[in-house]
mmCIF file of N, CA, C and O in Angstrom:
data_model
loop_
_atom_site.group_PDB
_atom_site.id
_atom_site.type_symbol
_atom_site.label_atom_id
_atom_site.label_comp_id
_atom_site.label_asym_id
_atom_site.label_seq_id
_atom_site.Cartn_x
_atom_site.Cartn_y
_atom_site.Cartn_z
ATOM 1 N N UNK A 1015 88.146 93.157 92.900
ATOM 2 C CA UNK A 1015 87.718 94.102 91.632
ATOM 3 C C UNK A 1015 85.732 94.273 91.593
ATOM 4 O O UNK A 1015 85.225 92.677 91.430
ATOM 5 N N UNK A 1016 85.955 95.065 91.215
ATOM 6 C CA UNK A 1016 83.899 95.437 90.800
ATOM 7 C C UNK A 1016 84.083 95.058 89.917
ATOM 8 O O UNK A 1016 84.827 94.504 88.693
ATOM 9 N N UNK A 1017 82.578 94.969 89.559
ATOM 10 C CA UNK A 1017 82.198 94.600 87.974
ATOM 11 C C UNK A 1017 81.921 95.599 87.375
ATOM 12 O O UNK A 1017 81.225 96.568 88.106
ATOM 13 N N UNK A 1018 82.603 95.935 86.326
ATOM 14 C CA UNK A 1018 82.474 96.694 85.589
ATOM 15 C C UNK A 1018 81.819 96.626 84.593
ATOM 16 O O UNK A 1018 82.529 97.917 83.190
ATOM 17 N N UNK A 1019 81.509 95.940 83.686
ATOM 18 C CA UNK A 1019 81.099 95.137 82.507
ATOM 19 C C UNK A 1019 79.444 95.227 82.671
ATOM 20 O O UNK A 1019 79.719 94.636 82.842
ATOM 21 N N UNK A 1020 79.037 96.293 81.144
ATOM 22 C CA UNK A 1020 77.742 96.039 81.471
ATOM 23 C C UNK A 1020 77.238 94.654 80.368
ATOM 24 O O UNK A 1020 78.259 93.690 80.279
ATOM 25 N N UNK A 1021 76.120 94.615 80.572
ATOM 26 C CA UNK A 1021 75.936 93.307 79.702
ATOM 27 C C UNK A 1021 76.108 93.495 78.163
ATOM 28 O O UNK A 1021 76.708 92.056 78.164
ATOM 29 N N UNK A 1022 75.440 94.119 77.422
ATOM 30 C CA UNK A 1022 75.657 93.821 75.716
ATOM 31 C C UNK A 1022 77.222 93.887 76.053
ATOM 32 O O UNK A 1022 78.344 93.356 74.959
ATOM 33 N N UNK A 1023 78.590 94.566 76.963
ATOM 34 C CA UNK A 1023 79.877 94.495 76.181
ATOM 35 C C UNK A 1023 80.087 93.581 77.331
ATOM 36 O O UNK A 1023 81.343 92.798 76.774
ATOM 37 N N UNK A 1024 79.622 92.441 77.807
ATOM 38 C CA UNK A 1024 80.189 91.399 77.965
ATOM 39 C C UNK A 1024 80.099 90.382 76.675
ATOM 40 O O UNK A 1024 80.322 89.346 76.766
ATOM 41 N N UNK A 1025 78.378 90.441 76.279
ATOM 42 C CA UNK A 1025 77.520 89.436 75.103
ATOM 43 C C UNK A 1025 78.871 89.323 74.568
ATOM 44 O O UNK A 1025 79.290 88.846 73.341
ATOM 45 N N UNK A 1026 79.812 90.931 73.521
ATOM 46 C CA UNK A 1026 80.233 91.087 72.840
ATOM 47 C C UNK A 1026 82.002 90.316 73.135
ATOM 48 O O UNK A 1026 82.273 89.765 72.493
ATOM 49 N N UNK A 1027 81.687 90.679 74.346
ATOM 50 C CA UNK A 1027 83.548 89.715 74.535
ATOM 51 C C UNK A 1027 83.612 88.757 74.511
ATOM 52 O O UNK A 1027 84.233 87.505 74.077
ATOM 53 N N UNK A 1028 81.963 87.792 75.025
ATOM 54 C CA UNK A 1028 82.160 86.655 74.709
ATOM 55 C C UNK A 1028 82.301 85.891 73.302
ATOM 56 O O UNK A 1028 82.924 84.869 73.560
ATOM 57 N N UNK A 1029 81.104 86.764 72.863
ATOM 58 C CA UNK A 1029 81.196 85.856 71.253
ATOM 59 C C UNK A 1029 82.304 86.144 70.701
ATOM 60 O O UNK A 1029 83.143 85.297 69.965
ATOM 61 N N UNK A 1030 83.126 87.401 70.515
ATOM 62 C CA UNK A 1030 84.286 87.536 70.208
ATOM 63 C C UNK A 1030 85.397 87.134 70.708
ATOM 64 O O UNK A 1030 86.368 86.307 70.215
ATOM 65 N N UNK A 1031 85.415 86.571 72.012
ATOM 66 C CA UNK A 1031 86.248 85.345 72.219
ATOM 67 C C UNK A 1031 86.656 84.096 72.079
ATOM 68 O O UNK A 1031 87.232 83.568 71.732
ATOM 69 N N UNK A 1032 84.983 83.472 71.847
ATOM 70 C CA UNK A 1032 85.274 82.741 71.447
ATOM 71 C C UNK A 1032 85.405 82.786 69.867
ATOM 72 O O UNK A 1032 86.003 81.444 69.847
ATOM 73 N N UNK A 1033 85.154 83.309 69.511
ATOM 74 C CA UNK A 1033 85.110 83.030 67.621
ATOM 75 C C UNK A 1033 86.968 82.629 67.754
ATOM 76 O O UNK A 1033 87.317 82.522 66.750
ATOM 77 N N UNK A 1034 87.076 84.540 68.006
ATOM 78 C CA UNK A 1034 89.221 84.433 68.145
ATOM 79 C C UNK A 1034 90.184 83.068 68.555
ATOM 80 O O UNK A 1034 90.710 82.357 67.255
ATOM 81 N N UNK A 1035 89.408 82.462 69.313
ATOM 82 C CA UNK A 1035 89.520 81.004 70.163
ATOM 83 C C UNK A 1035 89.466 80.325 68.963
ATOM 84 O O UNK A 1035 90.198 79.308 69.049
ATOM 85 N N UNK A 1036 88.132 79.842 68.746
ATOM 86 C CA UNK A 1036 88.221 78.748 67.924
ATOM 87 C C UNK A 1036 89.293 79.275 66.253
ATOM 88 O O UNK A 1036 89.696 78.091 66.033
ATOM 89 N N UNK A 1037 89.199 80.177 65.857
ATOM 90 C CA UNK A 1037 89.912 80.463 64.632
ATOM 91 C C UNK A 1037 91.254 79.942 65.287
ATOM 92 O O UNK A 1037 92.177 79.734 64.619
ATOM 93 N N UNK A 1038 92.052 80.768 65.796
ATOM 94 C CA UNK A 1038 93.488 80.620 66.484
ATOM 95 C C UNK A 1038 93.354 79.371 67.250
ATOM 96 O O UNK A 1038 94.639 78.435 66.867
ATOM 97 N N UNK A 1039 93.429 78.672 67.618
ATOM 98 C CA UNK A 1039 93.652 76.999 67.772
ATOM 99 C C UNK A 1039 92.920 76.219 67.036
ATOM 100 O O UNK A 1039 94.316 75.356 65.841
ATOM 101 N N UNK A 1040 92.180 76.539 65.436
ATOM 102 C CA UNK A 1040 92.386 75.845 64.073
ATOM 103 C C UNK A 1040 93.343 76.142 63.412
ATOM 104 O O UNK A 1040 94.621 75.307 62.696
ATOM 105 N N UNK A 1041 93.676 77.409 63.754
ATOM 106 C CA UNK A 1041 95.215 77.981 62.576
ATOM 107 C C UNK A 1041 96.297 77.605 63.712
ATOM 108 O O UNK A 1041 97.664 78.341 63.222
ATOM 109 N N UNK A 1042 96.222 77.071 64.946
ATOM 110 C CA UNK A 1042 97.422 77.599 65.963
ATOM 111 C C UNK A 1042 97.830 77.753 66.204
ATOM 112 O O UNK A 1042 99.310 78.133 65.793
ATOM 113 N N UNK A 1043 97.968 79.341 66.386
ATOM 114 C CA UNK A 1043 98.194 80.633 66.696
ATOM 115 C C UNK A 1043 97.837 81.099 68.542
ATOM 116 O O UNK A 1043 96.774 80.402 68.922
ATOM 117 N N UNK A 1044 98.590 81.802 68.757
ATOM 118 C CA UNK A 1044 99.231 82.279 69.973
ATOM 119 C C UNK A 1044 98.034 83.155 70.063
ATOM 120 O O UNK A 1044 97.467 83.784 71.754
ATOM 121 N N UNK A 1045 97.269 83.571 69.298
ATOM 122 C CA UNK A 1045 95.977 84.942 69.162
ATOM 123 C C UNK A 1045 94.412 84.444 69.844
ATOM 124 O O UNK A 1045 94.054 85.183 70.294
ATOM 125 N N UNK A 1046 95.444 82.676 70.665
ATOM 126 C CA UNK A 1046 94.105 81.873 71.131
ATOM 127 C C UNK A 1046 94.336 82.439 72.490
ATOM 128 O O UNK A 1046 92.979 82.878 73.159
ATOM 129 N N UNK A 1047 95.071 83.384 73.108
ATOM 130 C CA UNK A 1047 95.439 84.067 74.373
ATOM 131 C C UNK A 1047 94.379 84.706 74.641
ATOM 132 O O UNK A 1047 93.782 85.441 75.710
ATOM 133 N N UNK A 1048 94.318 85.609 73.611
ATOM 134 C CA UNK A 1048 93.710 86.748 73.661
ATOM 135 C C UNK A 1048 92.528 86.731 73.338
ATOM 136 O O UNK A 1048 91.120 86.804 74.155
ATOM 137 N N UNK A 1049 91.570 85.784 72.666
ATOM 138 C CA UNK A 1049 90.634 85.486 72.410
ATOM 139 C C UNK A 1049 89.781 84.497 74.496
ATOM 140 O O UNK A 1049 88.494 84.979 74.195
ATOM 141 N N UNK A 1050 90.822 83.742 74.643
ATOM 142 C CA UNK A 1050 91.188 82.997 75.790
ATOM 143 C C UNK A 1050 90.330 84.483 77.421
ATOM 144 O O UNK A 1050 89.789 84.618 77.951
ATOM 145 N N UNK A 1051 91.146 85.891 77.538
ATOM 146 C CA UNK A 1051 91.330 86.769 78.032
ATOM 147 C C UNK A 1051 89.835 87.299 77.546
ATOM 148 O O UNK A 1051 89.212 88.213 79.068
ATOM 149 N N UNK A 1052 89.523 87.677 76.201
ATOM 150 C CA UNK A 1052 88.025 88.204 75.963
ATOM 151 C C UNK A 1052 86.883 87.979 76.350
ATOM 152 O O UNK A 1052 85.892 87.465 77.703
ATOM 153 N N UNK A 1053 87.020 85.960 76.387
ATOM 154 C CA UNK A 1053 85.723 85.144 76.753
ATOM 155 C C UNK A 1053 85.873 85.494 78.722
ATOM 156 O O UNK A 1053 84.775 85.341 79.101
ATOM 157 N N UNK A 1054 87.278 85.437 78.917
ATOM 158 C CA UNK A 1054 87.015 85.062 80.552
ATOM 159 C C UNK A 1054 86.652 86.504 80.878
ATOM 160 O O UNK A 1054 86.175 86.311 82.260
ATOM 161 N N UNK A 1055 86.633 87.919 80.521
ATOM 162 C CA UNK A 1055 86.293 89.163 80.766
ATOM 163 C C UNK A 1055 84.907 88.526 80.674
ATOM 164 O O UNK A 1055 84.210 89.310 81.397
ATOM 165 N N UNK A 1056 84.491 88.463 80.018
ATOM 166 C CA UNK A 1056 82.271 88.322 79.256
ATOM 167 C C UNK A 1056 82.161 87.322 80.636
ATOM 168 O O UNK A 1056 80.642 87.772 81.210
ATOM 169 N N UNK A 1057 82.709 86.152 81.015
ATOM 170 C CA UNK A 1057 81.983 85.847 82.004
ATOM 171 C C UNK A 1057 81.967 86.224 83.302
ATOM 172 O O UNK A 1057 81.063 85.624 83.833
ATOM 173 N N UNK A 1058 83.196 86.586 83.326
ATOM 174 C CA UNK A 1058 83.559 87.389 85.149
ATOM 175 C C UNK A 1058 82.834 88.595 85.038
ATOM 176 O O UNK A 1058 82.154 89.196 86.091
ATOM 177 N N UNK A 1059 82.325 89.118 83.663
ATOM 178 C CA UNK A 1059 82.017 90.494 84.491
ATOM 179 C C UNK A 1059 82.837 91.593 84.052
ATOM 180 O O UNK A 1059 82.878 93.323 85.515
ATOM 181 N N UNK A 1060 84.000 90.874 85.054
ATOM 182 C CA UNK A 1060 85.441 92.403 84.913
ATOM 183 C C UNK A 1060 86.490 92.734 84.187
ATOM 184 O O UNK A 1060 86.875 91.709 83.592
ATOM 185 N N UNK A 1061 86.525 93.729 83.890
ATOM 186 C CA UNK A 1061 87.928 94.039 83.362
ATOM 187 C C UNK A 1061 89.063 94.871 83.694
ATOM 188 O O UNK A 1061 88.521 96.165 84.331
ATOM 189 N N UNK A 1062 90.140 94.488 83.799
ATOM 190 C CA UNK A 1062 91.290 94.726 84.641
ATOM 191 C C UNK A 1062 91.909 96.382 83.509
ATOM 192 O O UNK A 1062 92.079 97.486 84.563
ATOM 193 N N UNK A 1063 91.883 96.318 82.580
ATOM 194 C CA UNK A 1063 91.927 97.686 81.639
ATOM 195 C C UNK A 1063 90.943 98.865 81.790
ATOM 196 O O UNK A 1063 91.486 100.099 82.545
ATOM 197 N N UNK A 1064 89.476 98.407 82.544
ATOM 198 C CA UNK A 1064 88.657 99.161 82.888
ATOM 199 C C UNK A 1064 88.958 99.810 84.391
ATOM 200 O O UNK A 1064 88.676 100.840 84.472
ATOM 201 N N UNK A 1065 89.383 99.223 85.123
ATOM 202 C CA UNK A 1065 89.238 98.781 86.488
ATOM 203 C C UNK A 1065 90.538 99.644 86.329
ATOM 204 O O UNK A 1065 90.381 100.708 87.099
ATOM 205 N N UNK A 1066 92.014 99.656 85.933
ATOM 206 C CA UNK A 1066 92.982 101.353 86.001
ATOM 207 C C UNK A 1066 92.626 102.593 85.462
ATOM 208 O O UNK A 1066 92.957 103.228 85.549
ATOM 209 N N UNK A 1067 91.751 102.053 84.110
ATOM 210 C CA UNK A 1067 91.505 103.680 83.696
ATOM 211 C C UNK A 1067 90.390 104.257 84.042
ATOM 212 O O UNK A 1067 89.951 105.476 83.834
ATOM 213 N N UNK A 1068 89.280 103.959 84.690
ATOM 214 C CA UNK A 1068 87.945 103.704 85.913
ATOM 215 C C UNK A 1068 86.835 103.684 84.537
ATOM 216 O O UNK A 1068 86.019 105.186 85.455
ATOM 217 N N UNK A 1069 86.752 103.451 84.188
ATOM 218 C CA UNK A 1069 85.381 102.897 83.388
ATOM 219 C C UNK A 1069 84.599 101.840 83.553
ATOM 220 O O UNK A 1069 85.928 100.913 84.250
ATOM 221 N N UNK A 1070 83.510 102.693 83.640
ATOM 222 C CA UNK A 1070 82.454 101.110 84.034
ATOM 223 C C UNK A 1070 81.342 101.030 83.130
ATOM 224 O O UNK A 1070 80.833 102.466 82.864
ATOM 225 N N UNK A 1071 81.215 100.217 82.295
ATOM 226 C CA UNK A 1071 79.954 100.213 81.573
ATOM 227 C C UNK A 1071 78.528 99.447 82.012
ATOM 228 O O UNK A 1071 77.296 99.591 81.684
ATOM 229 N N UNK A 1072 78.548 99.033 83.864
ATOM 230 C CA UNK A 1072 78.087 98.273 84.062
ATOM 231 C C UNK A 1072 77.373 98.993 85.061
ATOM 232 O O UNK A 1072 77.129 100.596 85.114
ATOM 233 N N UNK A 1073 75.455 98.716 84.883
ATOM 234 C CA UNK A 1073 74.836 99.380 85.769
ATOM 235 C C UNK A 1073 75.094 100.026 87.046
ATOM 236 O O UNK A 1073 75.225 98.796 87.561
ATOM 237 N N UNK A 1074 74.719 101.129 87.492
ATOM 238 C CA UNK A 1074 74.753 101.483 88.886
ATOM 239 C C UNK A 1074 73.242 101.348 89.731
ATOM 240 O O UNK A 1074 71.857 100.793 89.050
ATOM 241 N N UNK A 1075 73.247 100.340 90.663
ATOM 242 C CA UNK A 1075 72.304 99.510 90.753
ATOM 243 C C UNK A 1075 71.738 100.147 92.357
ATOM 244 O O UNK A 1075 72.402 100.877 93.300
ATOM 245 N N UNK A 1076 70.684 100.907 92.827
ATOM 246 C CA UNK A 1076 69.858 102.220 92.895
ATOM 247 C C UNK A 1076 69.206 100.937 94.560
ATOM 248 O O UNK A 1076 68.447 102.018 95.011
ATOM 249 N N UNK A 1077 68.898 100.127 94.041
ATOM 250 C CA UNK A 1077 68.719 98.674 95.475
ATOM 251 C C UNK A 1077 69.694 99.111 96.637
ATOM 252 O O UNK A 1077 69.217 99.155 97.413
ATOM 253 N N UNK A 1078 71.045 98.347 96.161
ATOM 254 C CA UNK A 1078 71.726 98.324 97.383
ATOM 255 C C UNK A 1078 72.208 99.517 97.643
ATOM 256 O O UNK A 1078 72.802 101.092 96.910
ATOM 257 N N UNK A 1079 72.457 100.201 99.397
ATOM 258 C CA UNK A 1079 73.322 101.403 99.396
ATOM 259 C C UNK A 1079 74.833 101.437 99.290
ATOM 260 O O UNK A 1079 75.350 99.680 99.578
ATOM 261 N N UNK A 1080 75.364 102.157 99.217
ATOM 262 C CA UNK A 1080 76.655 102.435 99.612
ATOM 263 C C UNK A 1080 77.641 102.106 100.738
ATOM 264 O O UNK A 1080 76.742 101.698 101.997
ATOM 265 N N UNK A 1081 78.950 101.270 101.011
ATOM 266 C CA UNK A 1081 78.959 100.905 102.122
ATOM 267 C C UNK A 1081 78.754 101.842 103.269
ATOM 268 O O UNK A 1081 79.234 101.672 103.751
ATOM 269 N N UNK A 1082 79.141 102.989 102.515
ATOM 270 C CA UNK A 1082 79.245 104.251 103.821
ATOM 271 C C UNK A 1082 78.038 104.934 104.339
ATOM 272 O O UNK A 1082 78.445 105.390 105.160
ATOM 273 N N UNK A 1083 77.098 104.371 103.281
ATOM 274 C CA UNK A 1083 75.643 104.915 104.023
ATOM 275 C C UNK A 1083 74.844 104.574 104.982
ATOM 276 O O UNK A 1083 75.603 102.996 105.061
ATOM 277 N N UNK A 1084 74.679 105.015 105.904
ATOM 278 C CA UNK A 1084 74.215 104.598 106.485
ATOM 279 C C UNK A 1084 72.587 104.555 106.941
ATOM 280 O O UNK A 1084 71.862 105.220 106.007
ATOM 281 N N UNK A 1085 72.216 103.984 107.488
ATOM 282 C CA UNK A 1085 70.419 103.384 107.088
ATOM 283 C C UNK A 1085 69.614 103.845 108.298
ATOM 284 O O UNK A 1085 70.020 103.834 109.564
#
């Protein structure tokens, strides 16, 4: 799966995921799973939901040619 999360999106997911996990662990709630998922998305830069919907907030790099392009 390609990276489909931009810098701001990743930062937000890391912060929210961490906060949700900490609060959920303190209150011994299953919501820690949601926090873990957000944190994992933020750290890897990949979101399965975005991939299914064809959404990407990642910046396109103009330095690298596409796989189908010939040099």
